[in-house]
Coordinates of C-alpha atoms in Angstrom, one line a residue:
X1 CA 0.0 0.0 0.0
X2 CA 3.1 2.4 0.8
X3 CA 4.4 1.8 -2.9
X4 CA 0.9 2.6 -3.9
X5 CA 0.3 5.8 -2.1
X6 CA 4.0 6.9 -3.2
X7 CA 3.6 6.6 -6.9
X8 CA 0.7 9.5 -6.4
X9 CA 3.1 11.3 -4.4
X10 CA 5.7 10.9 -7.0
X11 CA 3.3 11.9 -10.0
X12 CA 2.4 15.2 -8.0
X13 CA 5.8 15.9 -7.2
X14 CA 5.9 16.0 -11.6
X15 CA 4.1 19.0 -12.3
X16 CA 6.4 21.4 -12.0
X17 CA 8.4 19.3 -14.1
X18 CA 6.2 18.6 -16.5
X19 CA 4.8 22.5 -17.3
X20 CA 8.6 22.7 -18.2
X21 CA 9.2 20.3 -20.5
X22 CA 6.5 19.1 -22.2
X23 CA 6.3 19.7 -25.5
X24 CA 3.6 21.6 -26.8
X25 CA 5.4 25.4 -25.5
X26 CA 2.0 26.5 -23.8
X27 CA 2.1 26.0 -19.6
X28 CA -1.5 26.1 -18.9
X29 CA -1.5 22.9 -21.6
X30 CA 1.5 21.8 -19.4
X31 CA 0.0 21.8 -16.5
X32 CA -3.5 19.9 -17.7
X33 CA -1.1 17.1 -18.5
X34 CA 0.8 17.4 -15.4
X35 CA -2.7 17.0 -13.9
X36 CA -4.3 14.3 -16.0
X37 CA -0.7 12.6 -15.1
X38 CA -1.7 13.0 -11.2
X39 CA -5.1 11.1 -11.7
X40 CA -3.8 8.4 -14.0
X41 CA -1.1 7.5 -11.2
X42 CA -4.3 7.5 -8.6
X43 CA -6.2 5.4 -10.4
X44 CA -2.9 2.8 -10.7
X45 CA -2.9 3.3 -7.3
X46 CA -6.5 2.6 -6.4
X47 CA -6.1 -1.4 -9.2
X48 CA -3.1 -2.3 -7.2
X49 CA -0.5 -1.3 -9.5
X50 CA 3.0 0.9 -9.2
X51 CA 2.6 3.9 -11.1
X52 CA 6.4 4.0 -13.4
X53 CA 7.2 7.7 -13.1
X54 CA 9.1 8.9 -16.3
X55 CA 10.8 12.7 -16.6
X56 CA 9.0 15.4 -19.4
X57 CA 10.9 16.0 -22.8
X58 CA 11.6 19.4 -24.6
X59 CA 11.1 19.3 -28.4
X60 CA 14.5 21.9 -29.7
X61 CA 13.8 23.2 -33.1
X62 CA 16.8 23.7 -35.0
X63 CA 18.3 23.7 -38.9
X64 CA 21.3 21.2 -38.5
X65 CA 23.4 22.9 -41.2
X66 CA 25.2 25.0 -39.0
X67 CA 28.6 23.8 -38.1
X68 CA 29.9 24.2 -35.6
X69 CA 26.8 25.0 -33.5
X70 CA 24.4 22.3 -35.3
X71 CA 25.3 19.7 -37.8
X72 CA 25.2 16.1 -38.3
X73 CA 27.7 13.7 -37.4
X74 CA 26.6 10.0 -38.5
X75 CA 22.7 9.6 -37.4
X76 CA 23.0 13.0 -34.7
X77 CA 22.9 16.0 -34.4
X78 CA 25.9 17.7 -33.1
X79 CA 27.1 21.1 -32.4
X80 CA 27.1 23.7 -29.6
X81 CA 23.5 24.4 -29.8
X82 CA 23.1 20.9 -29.3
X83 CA 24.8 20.3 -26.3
X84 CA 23.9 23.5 -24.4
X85 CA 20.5 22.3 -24.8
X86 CA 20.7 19.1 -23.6
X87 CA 22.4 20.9 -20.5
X88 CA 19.7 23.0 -19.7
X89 CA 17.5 19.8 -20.8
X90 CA 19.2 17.9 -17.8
X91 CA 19.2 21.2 -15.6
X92 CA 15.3 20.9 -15.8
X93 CA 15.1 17.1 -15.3
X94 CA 13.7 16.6 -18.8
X95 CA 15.0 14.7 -21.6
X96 CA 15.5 16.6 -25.2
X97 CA 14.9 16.2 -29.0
X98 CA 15.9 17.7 -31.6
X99 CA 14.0 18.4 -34.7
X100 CA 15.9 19.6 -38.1
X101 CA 13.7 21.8 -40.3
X102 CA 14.5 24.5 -42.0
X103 CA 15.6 27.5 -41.0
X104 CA 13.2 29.8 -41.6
X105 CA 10.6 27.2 -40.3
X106 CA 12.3 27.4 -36.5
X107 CA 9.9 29.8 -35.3
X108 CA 6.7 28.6 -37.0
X109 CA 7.5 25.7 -35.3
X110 CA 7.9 27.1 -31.9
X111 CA 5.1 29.9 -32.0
X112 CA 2.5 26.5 -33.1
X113 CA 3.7 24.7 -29.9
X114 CA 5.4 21.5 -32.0
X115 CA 8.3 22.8 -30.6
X116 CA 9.3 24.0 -27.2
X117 CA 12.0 26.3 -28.0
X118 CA 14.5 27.4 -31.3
X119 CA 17.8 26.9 -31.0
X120 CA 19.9 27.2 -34.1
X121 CA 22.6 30.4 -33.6
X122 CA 19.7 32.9 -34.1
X123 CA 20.3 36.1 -33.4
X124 CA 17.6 38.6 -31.4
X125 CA 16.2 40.8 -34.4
X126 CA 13.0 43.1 -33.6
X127 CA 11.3 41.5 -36.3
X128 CA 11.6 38.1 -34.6
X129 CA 10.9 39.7 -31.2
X130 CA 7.4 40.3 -32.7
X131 CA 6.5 36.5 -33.2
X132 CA 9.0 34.9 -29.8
X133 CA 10.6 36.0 -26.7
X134 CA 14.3 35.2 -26.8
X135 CA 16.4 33.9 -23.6
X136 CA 19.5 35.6 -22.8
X137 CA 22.8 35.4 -25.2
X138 CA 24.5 32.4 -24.5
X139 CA 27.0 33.1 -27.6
X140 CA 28.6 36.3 -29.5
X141 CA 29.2 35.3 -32.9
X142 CA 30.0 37.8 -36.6
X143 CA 28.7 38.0 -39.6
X144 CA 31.2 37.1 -42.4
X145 CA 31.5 37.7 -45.9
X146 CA 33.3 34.7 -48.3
X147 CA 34.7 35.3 -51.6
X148 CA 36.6 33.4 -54.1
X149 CA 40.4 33.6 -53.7
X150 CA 40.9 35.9 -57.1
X151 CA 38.3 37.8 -56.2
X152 CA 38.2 41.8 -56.3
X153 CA 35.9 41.9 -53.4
X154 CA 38.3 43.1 -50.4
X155 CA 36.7 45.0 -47.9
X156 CA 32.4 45.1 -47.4
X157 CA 32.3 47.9 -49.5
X158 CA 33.0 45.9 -52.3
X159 CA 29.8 43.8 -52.1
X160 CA 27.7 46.9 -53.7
X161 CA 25.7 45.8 -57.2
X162 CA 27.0 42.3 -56.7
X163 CA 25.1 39.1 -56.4
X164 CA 25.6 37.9 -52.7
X165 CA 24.5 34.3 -51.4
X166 CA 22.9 34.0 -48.1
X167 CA 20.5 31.3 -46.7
X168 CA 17.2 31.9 -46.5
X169 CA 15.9 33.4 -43.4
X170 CA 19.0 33.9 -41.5
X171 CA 20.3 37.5 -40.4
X172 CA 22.6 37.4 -43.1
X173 CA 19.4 37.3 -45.5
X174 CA 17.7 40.4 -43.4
X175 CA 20.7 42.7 -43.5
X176 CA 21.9 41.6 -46.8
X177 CA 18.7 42.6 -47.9
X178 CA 18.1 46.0 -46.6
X179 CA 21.7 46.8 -47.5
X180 CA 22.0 46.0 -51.0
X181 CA 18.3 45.3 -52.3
X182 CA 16.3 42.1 -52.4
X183 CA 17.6 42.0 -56.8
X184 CA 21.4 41.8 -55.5
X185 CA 20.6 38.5 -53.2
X186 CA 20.5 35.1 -54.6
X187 CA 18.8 32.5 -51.5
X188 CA 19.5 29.1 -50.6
X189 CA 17.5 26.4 -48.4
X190 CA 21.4 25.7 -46.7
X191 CA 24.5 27.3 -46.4
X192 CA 26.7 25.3 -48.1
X193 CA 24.2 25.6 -51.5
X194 CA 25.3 29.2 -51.3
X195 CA 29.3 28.2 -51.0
X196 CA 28.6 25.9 -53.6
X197 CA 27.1 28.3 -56.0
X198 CA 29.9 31.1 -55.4
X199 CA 32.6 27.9 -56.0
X200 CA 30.7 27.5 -59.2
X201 CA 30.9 31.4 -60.5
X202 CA 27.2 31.6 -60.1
X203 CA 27.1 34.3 -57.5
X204 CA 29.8 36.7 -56.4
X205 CA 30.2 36.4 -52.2
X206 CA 28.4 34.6 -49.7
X207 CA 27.2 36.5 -46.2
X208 CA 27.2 33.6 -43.5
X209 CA 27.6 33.5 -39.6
X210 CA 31.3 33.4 -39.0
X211 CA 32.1 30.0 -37.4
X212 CA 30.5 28.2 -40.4
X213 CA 32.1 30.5 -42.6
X214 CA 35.2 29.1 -41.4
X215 CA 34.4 25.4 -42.1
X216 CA 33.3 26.0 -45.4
X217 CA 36.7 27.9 -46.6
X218 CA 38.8 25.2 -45.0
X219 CA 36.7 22.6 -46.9
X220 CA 36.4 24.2 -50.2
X221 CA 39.6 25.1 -51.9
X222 CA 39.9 28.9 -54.0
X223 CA 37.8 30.7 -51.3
X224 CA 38.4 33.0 -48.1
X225 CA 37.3 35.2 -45.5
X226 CA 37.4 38.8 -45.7
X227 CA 39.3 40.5 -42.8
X228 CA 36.6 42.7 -42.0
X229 CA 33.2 41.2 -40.3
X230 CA 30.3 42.1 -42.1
X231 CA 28.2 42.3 -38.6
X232 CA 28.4 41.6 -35.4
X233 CA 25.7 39.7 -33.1
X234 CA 24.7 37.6 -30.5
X235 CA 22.8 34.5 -30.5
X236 CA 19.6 33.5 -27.8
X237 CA 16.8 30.8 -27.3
X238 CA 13.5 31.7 -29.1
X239 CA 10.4 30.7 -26.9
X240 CA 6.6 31.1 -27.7
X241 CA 5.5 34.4 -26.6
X242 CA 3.0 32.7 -24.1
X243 CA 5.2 30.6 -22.2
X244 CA 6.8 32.9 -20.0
X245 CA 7.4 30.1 -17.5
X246 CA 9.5 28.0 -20.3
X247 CA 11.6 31.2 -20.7
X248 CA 12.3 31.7 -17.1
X249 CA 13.5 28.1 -16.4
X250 CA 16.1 28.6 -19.8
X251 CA 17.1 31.6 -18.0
X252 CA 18.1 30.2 -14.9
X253 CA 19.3 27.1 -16.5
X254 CA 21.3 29.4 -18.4
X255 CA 22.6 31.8 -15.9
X256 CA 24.2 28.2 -13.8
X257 CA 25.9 26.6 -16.7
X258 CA 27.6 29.8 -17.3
X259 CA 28.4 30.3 -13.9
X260 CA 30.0 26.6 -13.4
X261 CA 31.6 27.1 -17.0
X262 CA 29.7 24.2 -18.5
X263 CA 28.8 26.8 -21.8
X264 CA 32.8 28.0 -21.9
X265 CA 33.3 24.4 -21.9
X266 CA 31.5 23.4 -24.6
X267 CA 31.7 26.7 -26.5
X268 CA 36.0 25.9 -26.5
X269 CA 35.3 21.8 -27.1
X270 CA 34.1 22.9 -31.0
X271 CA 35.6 26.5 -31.6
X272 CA 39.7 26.5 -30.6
X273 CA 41.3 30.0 -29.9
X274 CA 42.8 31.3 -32.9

C-alpha cells in the first residue's frame, strides 16, 4: 500500500516538471497534462498497481546545417547548440529532441507549440521579437563575408551591385537585404548551396555566420574570409510568446551553466582560440 500511495506522491511531485518540459510550448496545456498525469497514477494506485514515473521532454527546433553550432555527425545532431541544450534539458530534469527543419521554419515551429524552443545560432532581431521571446545570449558570434580567392571583393564595401549568397531566413538574409536590395541576393535552403554556388561562378560572395564561414573555406579550396566582419551579433533561445514560465526556467538554467563554466566548456570543445 506504501508503494501505492507513493507513486501519487511521485506523479504530484511531476508537475512542475512537467509545465517545463512538455512539449507543446504552452504552460497552462502543461500543466493539464501534469494533472491528467496525477489522476492516472491515482487510479494505478487505487487497481493495485505501481505507477512508473518517467521525466518530461523538450522538443528543440533547429536547422542542423550549421557547423559548428548544429550539424550532423553519422545519425546525430551535433554542435554547440546541441549540447547547451541538452544541458539545460538535464538542468530541468527533462530529456531533449531535436527536430531539423529548416531554417526559416524554426519559429513557426515554436510559435504552433510543436516545438518548445528554437535553437539554431539565431540572433535577437526586432522583427523576430514580434512572433518569440528570446532567452539571454549564450554566444557572440559575426557575420562574415566569403569570396573566391581571385576575387576583387576586399573590404564590405566591395559587395555593392553584386550578387551575394545568403540562406534563407537567417540574419545574413535580413541585413543583406536592406543593405544592397532584395535583386542583388541570390537565397538558398542551406548554407553550403550558397558556398557551392559562389565555388561554381554563379554568384559573387556569400554572407554567412562566422564560425561556419570558417568550415566552409577550410573545406572548399579557392575561397576565403574577408578581414573585415560584415556584422556583429549575439545569439539567444526563441520561446513562444506565451510561455513565459518556459523562458524563465532557460534563464536560470542558463545563468548556472555559465556560472560553473559548462557553456565555456563546450563553447571551447568545438571553436579552438585562434
Amino acid at each position: 500500500m506504501r508503494k501505492k500511495i507513493m507513486s501519487v506522491i511521485i506523479a504530484s511531485a511531476m508537475i512542475m516538471s512537467l509545465s517545463a518540459c512538455g512539449s507543446g510550448s504552452s504552460s497552462a496545456a502543461s500543466t493539464e497534462k501534469a494533472s491528467e498525469a496525477v489522476s492516472e497514477a491515482a487510479e494505478e494506485a487505487a487497481a493495485g498497481t505501481e505507477n512508473a514515473s518517467a521525466g518530461g521532454k523538450l522538443v528543440m527546433a533547429t536547422n542542423a546545417e550549421f557547423p559548428p553550432y548544429e550539424y550532423h555527425e553519422n545519425d546525430e545532431i551535433v554542435g554547440i547548440d546541441a549540447e547547451i541544450a541538452a544541458a539545460i534539458a538535464k538542468e530541468l530534469g527533462c530529456e531533449i529532441e531535436i527536430e531539423d527543419i529548416a531554417f526559416d521554419s524554426v519559429i513557426p515551429e515554436v510559435t504552433s507549440g510543436k516545438a518548445d524552443f528554437g535553437m539554431a545560432g539565431m540572433t535577437v532581431t526586432d522583427e523576430r521579437k514580434q512572433s518569440v521571446n528570446f532567452s539571454d545570449t549564450y554566444a557572440v558570434a559575426k557575420q562574415s563575408v566569403i569570396v573566391k580567392e581571385d576575387s576583387d571583393i576586399t573590404d564590405i564595401d566591395g559587395l555593392k551591385d553584386r550578387v551575394i549568397g545568403v540562406q534563407t531566413g537567417t540574419t545574413g538574409d535580413l541585413y543583406a537585404t536592406d543593405d544592397y536590395g532584395d535583386g542583388n541576393i541570390e537565397r538558398y535552403s542551406k548554407g553550403m548551396e550558397a558556398v557551392q554556388a559562389l565555388s561554381q561562378g554563379k554568384i559573387d560572395a556569400v554572407i554567412i555566420d562566422n564560425e561556419p564561414a570558417k568550415v566552409y573555406v577550410a573545406e572548399n579550396t579557392g575561397l576565403k574570409l574577408l578581414d573585415s566582419a560584415y556584422t556583429e551579433e549575439e545569439y539567444a533561445i526563441c520561446v513562444a510568446l506565451d510561455n513565459t514560465e518556459l523562458l524563465d526556467k532557460i534563464n536560470a538554467a542558463l545563468a548556472k551553466l555559465k556560472d560553473d563554466g559548462t557553456i565555456d566548456g563546450i563553447v571551447a570543445k568545438y571553436i579552438k582560440s585562434e
